Each structure stands twice: as structure tokens, then as C-alpha cells.
């Protein structure tokens, strides 16, 4: 299993760069960031510094969207970083949440998301593509390679991930929902004539390492409660489309938003915000990884058995350094099998 860290690009940027560098030293393979241009600093500028100051780390957004940037500009940005640093970028793609809602926009339609993936990937992989009635390519990027991973929750978006994604991102760590989601992605891939095993499966969720006490667990839950609110934005869209009867979408995903009363994007992704009290403890326990290191290892082993290839931990709480260190020293080694030097 690979490990990624998901960072917000809050100033100072040097702090974000430092966390990414230390993640690499602790064995993480990926550094992801939010991409919301009004709430935080521009991630692609920061990626350049991270790539320059690391050796193997792969960077990218979790997630960008097709609405706030011209697709050809997005492709050119990734291709430029790859030309400079040797194909070490990845693109997480979603329909759009905070980046579009803050400017009074709305998530794009899945058809537009599909089209954007086709254009961005073709251009960023040195291929020619038809776009706006013209045949276009990046002639200076013949050797670029950009994988695009699709973030999804609902049935149609999961199908899209299976049909066109190089990878799939599920932003929660509930094993039952993970199993249902991966099965849907794989079924769609097979129906489209693709190899389901060729699609990387990524689970992303907050992780908070505690001392094993009830007090530590309660504090960790409060530090991660924001995540249930963030996921709730997407779940509300799913309920509006599919209903909440547990037929099209598992009730384990939809039931908890019954008492949701809006969302303040000024506090998006921040611990301690004041509008996520509707998220119960059991949802935090299912969606996130909270507890001593051995509890994290146990959940990660369960996720790996379900087919998860990467766990990307959100690091938005009051113990970024401690959690990153605990993962590097105890959790990552705990789920990494090393071959014996002598048999």
C-alpha cells in the first residue's frame, strides 16, 4: 500500500513545503493538496517548490475540477511540471465543490467532467486532441505522462471512474462503503472493456493518532469532525438525485446528513468549525482513522484486503507533526512487508 498526505495550501507556503518534504522522508509516495483558489494559496506554484526539494514524491490536487481553469491551461501546467521534474505529477479530478461554490458556481455535469478528462489527459500525455473545433497538442511535451484519478461517491460518478479513470479516489474510509464503491468502479471498468485491476484505488480520510485513552479519542474525533461536514456537501447532492432510501446508495453514506443545516465555506476543511455538530461520533469513527497506531494499522489492513492501493491522510488538525511522525515511524512500517535478507 502506498501512502499520501493531503495538505491545505494555507500560508506560509514554506510550511506546506516542509510537511511534504518530511512526508517523503517518512515513506510517503504522494503529496496532495486541496485546490480552491480563493480559500487557499495557488497549489501549482507550491508544487514546483515541493518537486524541486524532494526526490521521488508525486504531487497533485485532491481534487481539481473542470470549471475554474481552462482545460488546456490545466494540461499545460501539469506538462510543464513534468518536463521540469520528470513525470512526478498526478491529477485528482472531481465535479467541483468549494472552488466553484465560493464563486456562486455549481459542480459540473458528469458529461463535461468526462470530456475534460479526455482533453487534459491527451494533451498532457503529448497526444493530439480535438477541442473547440480544432486539433490541438502540446508540441513541446512529447514525453509527458499524467495519470488522472477520478473522485466519486454516487453511482454515475463511480461508473465514470471505472470507464475513464486511471485511478479512483474515495474520500472516506468506511470499509463497507469502500467495498461497495470499489465493486461499482470495477464493474463499470469491466463493462467498458477495461482491466479493473489496472485502476488504482485510493481512500482518502483524516487520520489522528492518539494515546489510546478515551479522552484522546474524544479529542481526535472533534479534530476530525469537519470531514463529515465536507463529505456531507457531496452526500447532499447524491440524496437530491438518488434519494435516501438505501436502494441506489448505501444508507451508511446518506443517513447521517438528515440534520444538516447548511455549510459555511469560509471554514471549509478546518477543525473546530461551528456547523458540523450534526456529524455523530460513529460516522467519524467509520469515515476517519482515529486511535493509537495499532488501530490505524488494523483499519489499513482491512482496506488493503478490499483492494485499496493508496491511503491518503488528510492532515487538517492540531497535531500535524505528531500524526505524520507516528505514521512514518509506526503505521507505515506496520503495513509494509519487507523481504527477508536471508532465508
mmCIF file of C-alpha atoms in Angstrom:
data_model
loop_
_atom_site.group_PDB
_atom_site.id
_atom_site.type_symbol
_atom_site.label_atom_id
_atom_site.label_comp_id
_atom_site.label_asym_id
_atom_site.label_seq_id
_atom_site.Cartn_x
_atom_site.Cartn_y
_atom_site.Cartn_z
ATOM 1 C CA UNK A 1 0.000 0.000 0.000
ATOM 2 C CA UNK A 2 1.228 3.479 -0.886
ATOM 3 C CA UNK A 3 0.715 6.447 1.415
ATOM 4 C CA UNK A 4 -0.162 10.019 0.557
ATOM 5 C CA UNK A 5 -0.644 13.146 2.618
ATOM 6 C CA UNK A 6 -3.349 15.710 1.798
ATOM 7 C CA UNK A 7 -2.461 19.305 2.709
ATOM 8 C CA UNK A 8 -4.186 22.659 2.576
ATOM 9 C CA UNK A 9 -2.112 25.392 0.987
ATOM 10 C CA UNK A 10 -2.556 27.795 3.890
ATOM 11 C CA UNK A 11 0.219 30.358 4.179
ATOM 12 C CA UNK A 12 3.026 30.274 4.800
ATOM 13 C CA UNK A 13 3.737 28.116 1.773
ATOM 14 C CA UNK A 14 7.066 27.158 3.317
ATOM 15 C CA UNK A 15 5.151 25.207 5.970
ATOM 16 C CA UNK A 16 3.291 23.216 3.306
ATOM 17 C CA UNK A 17 6.563 22.520 1.512
ATOM 18 C CA UNK A 18 8.182 21.408 4.784
ATOM 19 C CA UNK A 19 5.349 18.972 5.575
ATOM 20 C CA UNK A 20 5.589 17.475 2.078
ATOM 21 C CA UNK A 21 9.363 17.070 2.401
ATOM 22 C CA UNK A 22 9.042 15.352 5.758
ATOM 23 C CA UNK A 23 6.294 13.110 4.394
ATOM 24 C CA UNK A 24 8.758 11.848 1.808
ATOM 25 C CA UNK A 25 11.354 11.097 4.481
ATOM 26 C CA UNK A 26 8.713 9.095 6.367
ATOM 27 C CA UNK A 27 7.995 6.895 3.351
ATOM 28 C CA UNK A 28 5.028 8.674 1.785
ATOM 29 C CA UNK A 29 4.882 8.487 -2.005
ATOM 30 C CA UNK A 30 2.346 11.250 -2.733
ATOM 31 C CA UNK A 31 1.659 14.801 -1.553
ATOM 32 C CA UNK A 32 -1.821 16.003 -2.469
ATOM 33 C CA UNK A 33 -3.394 19.397 -1.811
ATOM 34 C CA UNK A 34 -6.809 20.992 -1.871
ATOM 35 C CA UNK A 35 -7.369 23.181 -4.965
ATOM 36 C CA UNK A 36 -9.619 26.112 -4.059
ATOM 37 C CA UNK A 37 -8.124 29.333 -5.322
ATOM 38 C CA UNK A 38 -9.942 31.807 -3.067
ATOM 39 C CA UNK A 39 -9.755 29.856 0.179
ATOM 40 C CA UNK A 40 -6.054 28.987 -0.057
ATOM 41 C CA UNK A 41 -2.874 29.758 -1.964
ATOM 42 C CA UNK A 42 -2.322 28.575 -5.535
ATOM 43 C CA UNK A 43 -1.183 24.935 -5.299
ATOM 44 C CA UNK A 44 0.582 24.612 -8.643
ATOM 45 C CA UNK A 45 3.119 27.270 -7.696
ATOM 46 C CA UNK A 46 3.796 25.396 -4.471
ATOM 47 C CA UNK A 47 4.090 22.063 -6.316
ATOM 48 C CA UNK A 48 7.093 23.447 -8.165
ATOM 49 C CA UNK A 49 8.916 24.089 -4.898
ATOM 50 C CA UNK A 50 7.931 20.711 -3.445
ATOM 51 C CA UNK A 51 9.175 18.901 -6.542
ATOM 52 C CA UNK A 52 12.406 20.878 -6.507
ATOM 53 C CA UNK A 53 13.109 19.998 -2.875
ATOM 54 C CA UNK A 54 12.139 16.312 -2.922
ATOM 55 C CA UNK A 55 13.423 13.309 -4.847
ATOM 56 C CA UNK A 56 10.619 10.892 -5.714
ATOM 57 C CA UNK A 57 7.465 12.456 -4.290
ATOM 58 C CA UNK A 58 4.479 12.693 -6.654
ATOM 59 C CA UNK A 59 2.282 15.789 -6.297
ATOM 60 C CA UNK A 60 -1.182 16.805 -7.412
ATOM 61 C CA UNK A 61 -4.590 18.164 -6.413
ATOM 62 C CA UNK A 62 -7.184 16.267 -4.428
ATOM 63 C CA UNK A 63 -9.072 17.464 -6.251
ATOM 64 C CA UNK A 64 -9.211 19.990 -9.079
ATOM 65 C CA UNK A 65 -12.259 20.477 -11.299
ATOM 66 C CA UNK A 66 -13.098 21.336 -14.929
ATOM 67 C CA UNK A 67 -14.879 24.605 -14.118
ATOM 68 C CA UNK A 68 -12.374 27.037 -12.621
ATOM 69 C CA UNK A 69 -9.486 26.548 -15.068
ATOM 70 C CA UNK A 70 -9.413 26.231 -18.834
ATOM 71 C CA UNK A 71 -8.745 22.578 -19.642
ATOM 72 C CA UNK A 72 -5.830 23.390 -21.943
ATOM 73 C CA UNK A 73 -4.230 25.535 -19.236
ATOM 74 C CA UNK A 74 -4.557 22.689 -16.745
ATOM 75 C CA UNK A 75 -2.894 20.291 -19.181
ATOM 76 C CA UNK A 76 -0.102 22.764 -19.896
ATOM 77 C CA UNK A 77 0.538 23.315 -16.187
ATOM 78 C CA UNK A 78 0.948 19.615 -15.479
ATOM 79 C CA UNK A 79 3.048 19.081 -18.605
ATOM 80 C CA UNK A 80 5.365 21.929 -17.605
ATOM 81 C CA UNK A 81 5.906 20.479 -14.131
ATOM 82 C CA UNK A 82 6.565 17.071 -15.644
ATOM 83 C CA UNK A 83 9.079 18.475 -18.117
ATOM 84 C CA UNK A 84 10.885 20.204 -15.266
ATOM 85 C CA UNK A 85 10.822 17.372 -12.740
ATOM 86 C CA UNK A 86 10.346 14.132 -14.659
ATOM 87 C CA UNK A 87 6.707 12.967 -14.676
ATOM 88 C CA UNK A 88 6.054 13.366 -10.962
ATOM 89 C CA UNK A 89 2.549 14.813 -11.085
ATOM 90 C CA UNK A 90 -0.919 13.312 -10.765
ATOM 91 C CA UNK A 91 -4.340 14.866 -11.304
ATOM 92 C CA UNK A 92 -7.250 14.155 -8.991
ATOM 93 C CA UNK A 93 -10.442 15.286 -10.742
ATOM 94 C CA UNK A 94 -13.879 15.993 -9.311
ATOM 95 C CA UNK A 95 -17.021 17.866 -10.290
ATOM 96 C CA UNK A 96 -16.122 20.844 -8.101
ATOM 97 C CA UNK A 97 -17.077 21.813 -4.557
ATOM 98 C CA UNK A 98 -15.551 24.729 -2.658
ATOM 99 C CA UNK A 99 -13.657 26.155 -5.640
ATOM 100 C CA UNK A 100 -16.877 26.623 -7.606
ATOM 101 C CA UNK A 101 -19.411 27.162 -4.823
ATOM 102 C CA UNK A 102 -17.452 30.049 -3.278
ATOM 103 C CA UNK A 103 -17.791 31.936 -6.576
ATOM 104 C CA UNK A 104 -21.513 31.057 -6.723
ATOM 105 C CA UNK A 105 -20.972 28.342 -9.289
ATOM 106 C CA UNK A 106 -22.096 24.724 -9.258
ATOM 107 C CA UNK A 107 -20.457 21.344 -9.811
ATOM 108 C CA UNK A 108 -20.109 20.471 -13.476
ATOM 109 C CA UNK A 109 -22.165 17.781 -15.169
ATOM 110 C CA UNK A 110 -20.571 14.368 -15.450
ATOM 111 C CA UNK A 111 -20.561 14.625 -19.258
ATOM 112 C CA UNK A 112 -18.413 17.752 -19.012
ATOM 113 C CA UNK A 113 -16.162 16.080 -16.481
ATOM 114 C CA UNK A 114 -15.679 13.142 -18.832
ATOM 115 C CA UNK A 115 -14.837 15.474 -21.715
ATOM 116 C CA UNK A 116 -12.370 17.435 -19.597
ATOM 117 C CA UNK A 117 -10.541 14.259 -18.581
ATOM 118 C CA UNK A 118 -10.196 13.208 -22.202
ATOM 119 C CA UNK A 119 -8.819 16.611 -23.252
ATOM 120 C CA UNK A 120 -6.483 17.155 -20.301
ATOM 121 C CA UNK A 121 -5.049 13.641 -20.343
ATOM 122 C CA UNK A 122 -4.492 13.596 -24.097
ATOM 123 C CA UNK A 123 -2.734 16.968 -24.139
ATOM 124 C CA UNK A 124 -0.693 16.245 -21.014
ATOM 125 C CA UNK A 125 0.392 12.908 -22.490
ATOM 126 C CA UNK A 126 1.752 14.508 -25.651
ATOM 127 C CA UNK A 127 -1.191 13.464 -27.829
ATOM 128 C CA UNK A 128 -3.349 15.387 -30.271
ATOM 129 C CA UNK A 129 -6.958 16.054 -29.279
ATOM 130 C CA UNK A 130 -9.967 17.745 -30.809
ATOM 131 C CA UNK A 131 -11.205 20.639 -28.680
ATOM 132 C CA UNK A 132 -13.456 23.570 -29.602
ATOM 133 C CA UNK A 133 -13.384 22.561 -33.247
ATOM 134 C CA UNK A 134 -9.600 22.421 -33.562
ATOM 135 C CA UNK A 135 -6.926 19.739 -33.412
ATOM 136 C CA UNK A 136 -4.589 20.700 -30.578
ATOM 137 C CA UNK A 137 -1.445 19.372 -28.939
ATOM 138 C CA UNK A 138 1.424 20.495 -26.723
ATOM 139 C CA UNK A 139 4.306 20.064 -29.192
ATOM 140 C CA UNK A 140 6.909 20.654 -26.514
ATOM 141 C CA UNK A 141 5.666 17.810 -24.260
ATOM 142 C CA UNK A 142 6.082 14.548 -26.198
ATOM 143 C CA UNK A 143 7.329 12.575 -23.198
ATOM 144 C CA UNK A 144 4.901 13.796 -20.539
ATOM 145 C CA UNK A 145 2.779 11.238 -18.643
ATOM 146 C CA UNK A 146 -0.154 12.339 -16.464
ATOM 147 C CA UNK A 147 -2.470 9.876 -14.693
ATOM 148 C CA UNK A 148 -5.954 11.195 -13.845
ATOM 149 C CA UNK A 149 -7.755 9.764 -10.818
ATOM 150 C CA UNK A 150 -11.487 10.372 -10.522
ATOM 151 C CA UNK A 151 -13.112 11.290 -7.194
ATOM 152 C CA UNK A 152 -16.636 9.906 -6.851
ATOM 153 C CA UNK A 153 -19.420 8.932 -4.447
ATOM 154 C CA UNK A 154 -22.644 8.384 -6.417
ATOM 155 C CA UNK A 155 -23.429 5.546 -8.856
ATOM 156 C CA UNK A 156 -22.991 7.539 -12.076
ATOM 157 C CA UNK A 157 -19.742 9.135 -10.918
ATOM 158 C CA UNK A 158 -18.417 5.743 -9.797
ATOM 159 C CA UNK A 159 -19.229 4.395 -13.245
ATOM 160 C CA UNK A 160 -17.317 7.283 -14.815
ATOM 161 C CA UNK A 161 -14.297 6.467 -12.661
ATOM 162 C CA UNK A 162 -14.369 2.894 -13.911
ATOM 163 C CA UNK A 163 -14.839 3.898 -17.524
ATOM 164 C CA UNK A 164 -12.162 6.596 -17.877
ATOM 165 C CA UNK A 165 -10.114 6.943 -14.688
ATOM 166 C CA UNK A 166 -6.534 5.826 -14.260
ATOM 167 C CA UNK A 167 -7.421 5.719 -10.580
ATOM 168 C CA UNK A 168 -10.381 6.163 -8.250
ATOM 169 C CA UNK A 169 -10.481 8.394 -5.151
ATOM 170 C CA UNK A 170 -12.993 7.777 -2.357
ATOM 171 C CA UNK A 171 -12.892 10.450 0.308
ATOM 172 C CA UNK A 172 -13.839 8.380 3.364
ATOM 173 C CA UNK A 173 -12.541 5.191 4.982
ATOM 174 C CA UNK A 174 -15.684 3.256 5.966
ATOM 175 C CA UNK A 175 -14.862 -0.339 4.923
ATOM 176 C CA UNK A 176 -18.451 -1.160 3.930
ATOM 177 C CA UNK A 177 -18.743 1.912 1.696
ATOM 178 C CA UNK A 178 -15.237 1.307 0.335
ATOM 179 C CA UNK A 179 -16.200 -2.245 -0.655
ATOM 180 C CA UNK A 180 -19.417 -1.071 -2.360
ATOM 181 C CA UNK A 181 -17.634 1.750 -4.185
ATOM 182 C CA UNK A 182 -14.706 -0.323 -5.437
ATOM 183 C CA UNK A 183 -17.085 -3.016 -6.663
ATOM 184 C CA UNK A 184 -19.036 -0.399 -8.629
ATOM 185 C CA UNK A 185 -15.878 1.045 -10.197
ATOM 186 C CA UNK A 186 -14.580 -2.378 -11.159
ATOM 187 C CA UNK A 187 -17.920 -3.446 -12.632
ATOM 188 C CA UNK A 188 -18.040 -0.294 -14.771
ATOM 189 C CA UNK A 189 -14.474 -0.854 -15.944
ATOM 190 C CA UNK A 190 -15.203 -4.420 -16.946
ATOM 191 C CA UNK A 191 -18.382 -3.379 -18.771
ATOM 192 C CA UNK A 192 -16.322 -0.802 -20.678
ATOM 193 C CA UNK A 193 -13.799 -3.437 -21.742
ATOM 194 C CA UNK A 194 -11.099 -2.218 -19.387
ATOM 195 C CA UNK A 195 -8.987 -4.198 -16.934
ATOM 196 C CA UNK A 196 -10.422 -3.410 -13.477
ATOM 197 C CA UNK A 197 -7.114 -4.313 -11.829
ATOM 198 C CA UNK A 198 -5.367 -1.572 -13.805
ATOM 199 C CA UNK A 199 -7.306 1.147 -11.945
ATOM 200 C CA UNK A 200 -5.572 2.387 -8.785
ATOM 201 C CA UNK A 201 -7.876 2.551 -5.759
ATOM 202 C CA UNK A 202 -7.249 5.376 -3.295
ATOM 203 C CA UNK A 203 -9.013 6.008 0.012
ATOM 204 C CA UNK A 204 -8.517 9.482 1.481
ATOM 205 C CA UNK A 205 -9.550 10.400 5.017
ATOM 206 C CA UNK A 206 -8.327 12.261 8.097
ATOM 207 C CA UNK A 207 -6.017 10.349 10.397
ATOM 208 C CA UNK A 208 -5.368 11.325 14.006
ATOM 209 C CA UNK A 209 -3.018 9.273 16.173
ATOM 210 C CA UNK A 210 -3.986 9.248 19.866
ATOM 211 C CA UNK A 211 -2.591 7.806 23.084
ATOM 212 C CA UNK A 212 -5.313 5.154 23.330
ATOM 213 C CA UNK A 213 -7.310 6.863 26.089
ATOM 214 C CA UNK A 214 -10.997 7.792 25.911
ATOM 215 C CA UNK A 215 -10.024 11.445 26.328
ATOM 216 C CA UNK A 216 -7.608 11.204 23.418
ATOM 217 C CA UNK A 217 -10.264 9.549 21.250
ATOM 218 C CA UNK A 218 -12.792 12.274 22.040
ATOM 219 C CA UNK A 219 -10.281 14.977 21.156
ATOM 220 C CA UNK A 220 -9.318 13.228 17.920
ATOM 221 C CA UNK A 221 -12.976 12.948 16.928
ATOM 222 C CA UNK A 222 -13.531 16.659 17.477
ATOM 223 C CA UNK A 223 -10.461 17.483 15.415
ATOM 224 C CA UNK A 224 -11.779 15.390 12.509
ATOM 225 C CA UNK A 225 -15.497 16.203 12.701
ATOM 226 C CA UNK A 226 -15.072 18.776 9.916
ATOM 227 C CA UNK A 227 -14.602 15.886 7.478
ATOM 228 C CA UNK A 228 -18.144 14.640 7.955
ATOM 229 C CA UNK A 229 -19.350 18.119 7.062
ATOM 230 C CA UNK A 230 -17.208 18.249 3.941
ATOM 231 C CA UNK A 231 -18.360 14.823 2.760
ATOM 232 C CA UNK A 232 -21.903 15.910 3.589
ATOM 233 C CA UNK A 233 -21.764 18.506 0.801
ATOM 234 C CA UNK A 234 -21.373 15.724 -1.751
ATOM 235 C CA UNK A 235 -23.818 13.422 0.000
ATOM 236 C CA UNK A 236 -26.486 16.125 -0.091
ATOM 237 C CA UNK A 237 -26.136 16.233 -3.885
ATOM 238 C CA UNK A 238 -26.393 12.444 -4.025
ATOM 239 C CA UNK A 239 -29.542 12.385 -1.868
ATOM 240 C CA UNK A 240 -31.115 15.044 -4.078
ATOM 241 C CA UNK A 241 -30.512 12.847 -7.119
ATOM 242 C CA UNK A 242 -30.975 9.304 -5.809
ATOM 243 C CA UNK A 243 -32.965 9.674 -2.588
ATOM 244 C CA UNK A 244 -32.086 8.338 0.848
ATOM 245 C CA UNK A 245 -33.929 5.016 0.835
ATOM 246 C CA UNK A 246 -30.727 2.960 0.743
ATOM 247 C CA UNK A 247 -31.516 1.447 -2.665
ATOM 248 C CA UNK A 248 -29.207 3.277 -5.089
ATOM 249 C CA UNK A 249 -26.712 4.412 -2.434
ATOM 250 C CA UNK A 250 -25.920 2.741 0.922
ATOM 251 C CA UNK A 251 -27.770 4.223 3.868
ATOM 252 C CA UNK A 252 -24.432 4.194 5.715
ATOM 253 C CA UNK A 253 -23.396 7.043 3.425
ATOM 254 C CA UNK A 254 -26.598 9.104 3.375
ATOM 255 C CA UNK A 255 -28.422 8.734 6.705
ATOM 256 C CA UNK A 256 -26.200 10.997 8.780
ATOM 257 C CA UNK A 257 -26.958 14.226 6.889
ATOM 258 C CA UNK A 258 -30.610 14.249 7.969
ATOM 259 C CA UNK A 259 -29.963 17.097 10.448
ATOM 260 C CA UNK A 260 -27.552 19.011 8.213
ATOM 261 C CA UNK A 261 -28.421 22.722 8.076
ATOM 262 C CA UNK A 262 -26.140 24.296 5.510
ATOM 263 C CA UNK A 263 -22.410 24.806 5.271
ATOM 264 C CA UNK A 264 -20.009 27.731 5.682
ATOM 265 C CA UNK A 265 -17.237 27.508 3.095
ATOM 266 C CA UNK A 266 -15.215 30.114 4.972
ATOM 267 C CA UNK A 267 -14.492 27.286 7.437
ATOM 268 C CA UNK A 268 -14.125 24.560 4.803
ATOM 269 C CA UNK A 269 -11.829 21.755 5.870
ATOM 270 C CA UNK A 270 -10.976 23.356 9.206
ATOM 271 C CA UNK A 271 -11.009 21.674 12.590
ATOM 272 C CA UNK A 272 -13.260 23.256 15.196
ATOM 273 C CA UNK A 273 -15.731 24.878 12.803
ATOM 274 C CA UNK A 274 -19.178 25.593 14.188
ATOM 275 C CA UNK A 275 -21.525 23.988 11.657
ATOM 276 C CA UNK A 276 -20.719 20.281 11.787
ATOM 277 C CA UNK A 277 -22.351 19.366 15.112
ATOM 278 C CA UNK A 278 -24.793 17.212 13.129
ATOM 279 C CA UNK A 279 -22.000 14.704 12.412
ATOM 280 C CA UNK A 280 -22.215 11.932 15.061
ATOM 281 C CA UNK A 281 -19.246 10.170 16.616
ATOM 282 C CA UNK A 282 -19.988 6.847 14.929
ATOM 283 C CA UNK A 283 -19.705 8.485 11.492
ATOM 284 C CA UNK A 284 -16.346 9.998 12.412
ATOM 285 C CA UNK A 285 -15.183 6.580 13.601
ATOM 286 C CA UNK A 286 -16.259 4.990 10.299
ATOM 287 C CA UNK A 287 -15.100 7.723 7.930
ATOM 288 C CA UNK A 288 -11.763 8.533 9.612
ATOM 289 C CA UNK A 289 -8.846 6.744 11.268
ATOM 290 C CA UNK A 290 -8.567 7.798 14.905
ATOM 291 C CA UNK A 291 -6.791 5.991 17.709
ATOM 292 C CA UNK A 292 -3.388 4.584 18.654
ATOM 293 C CA UNK A 293 -1.050 3.385 15.887
ATOM 294 C CA UNK A 294 -2.186 -0.224 16.111
ATOM 295 C CA UNK A 295 -5.792 0.822 15.413
ATOM 296 C CA UNK A 296 -4.648 2.590 12.249
ATOM 297 C CA UNK A 297 -2.694 -0.469 11.128
ATOM 298 C CA UNK A 298 -5.730 -2.698 11.707
ATOM 299 C CA UNK A 299 -8.030 -0.479 9.605
ATOM 300 C CA UNK A 300 -5.439 -0.106 6.860
ATOM 301 C CA UNK A 301 -5.007 -3.866 6.638
ATOM 302 C CA UNK A 302 -8.786 -4.151 6.256
ATOM 303 C CA UNK A 303 -8.773 -1.537 3.500
ATOM 304 C CA UNK A 304 -5.880 -3.219 1.723
ATOM 305 C CA UNK A 305 -7.796 -6.509 1.729
ATOM 306 C CA UNK A 306 -10.648 -4.674 -0.027
ATOM 307 C CA UNK A 307 -8.311 -3.633 -2.839
ATOM 308 C CA UNK A 308 -7.123 -0.207 -1.676
ATOM 309 C CA UNK A 309 -3.758 0.676 -3.236
ATOM 310 C CA UNK A 310 -3.178 4.014 -1.503
ATOM 311 C CA UNK A 311 -4.275 5.626 1.736
ATOM 312 C CA UNK A 312 -4.046 9.424 1.616
ATOM 313 C CA UNK A 313 -4.391 11.012 5.026
ATOM 314 C CA UNK A 314 -5.871 14.454 5.462
ATOM 315 C CA UNK A 315 -3.683 16.446 7.824
ATOM 316 C CA UNK A 316 -6.079 19.204 8.918
ATOM 317 C CA UNK A 317 -5.976 19.219 12.719
ATOM 318 C CA UNK A 318 -3.885 20.348 15.683
ATOM 319 C CA UNK A 319 -1.272 17.584 15.568
ATOM 320 C CA UNK A 320 0.063 17.546 12.028
ATOM 321 C CA UNK A 321 3.622 16.880 13.117
ATOM 322 C CA UNK A 322 2.778 14.171 15.636
ATOM 323 C CA UNK A 323 0.492 12.268 13.291
ATOM 324 C CA UNK A 324 2.952 12.490 10.399
ATOM 325 C CA UNK A 325 5.751 11.246 12.649
ATOM 326 C CA UNK A 326 3.657 8.398 14.081
ATOM 327 C CA UNK A 327 2.742 7.266 10.592
ATOM 328 C CA UNK A 328 6.353 7.332 9.468
ATOM 329 C CA UNK A 329 7.692 5.516 12.492
ATOM 330 C CA UNK A 330 4.893 3.081 13.358
ATOM 331 C CA UNK A 331 1.960 2.936 10.937
ATOM 332 C CA UNK A 332 3.647 2.814 7.523
ATOM 333 C CA UNK A 333 6.174 0.173 8.718
ATOM 334 C CA UNK A 334 3.273 -1.700 10.308
ATOM 335 C CA UNK A 335 1.580 -2.295 6.963
ATOM 336 C CA UNK A 336 4.728 -2.645 4.861
ATOM 337 C CA UNK A 337 6.088 -6.136 4.339
ATOM 338 C CA UNK A 338 9.850 -6.337 3.784
ATOM 339 C CA UNK A 339 11.504 -9.356 2.279
ATOM 340 C CA UNK A 340 13.937 -11.220 4.490
ATOM 341 C CA UNK A 341 17.625 -10.607 3.804
ATOM 342 C CA UNK A 342 18.357 -14.300 4.331
ATOM 343 C CA UNK A 343 16.206 -17.422 4.169
#
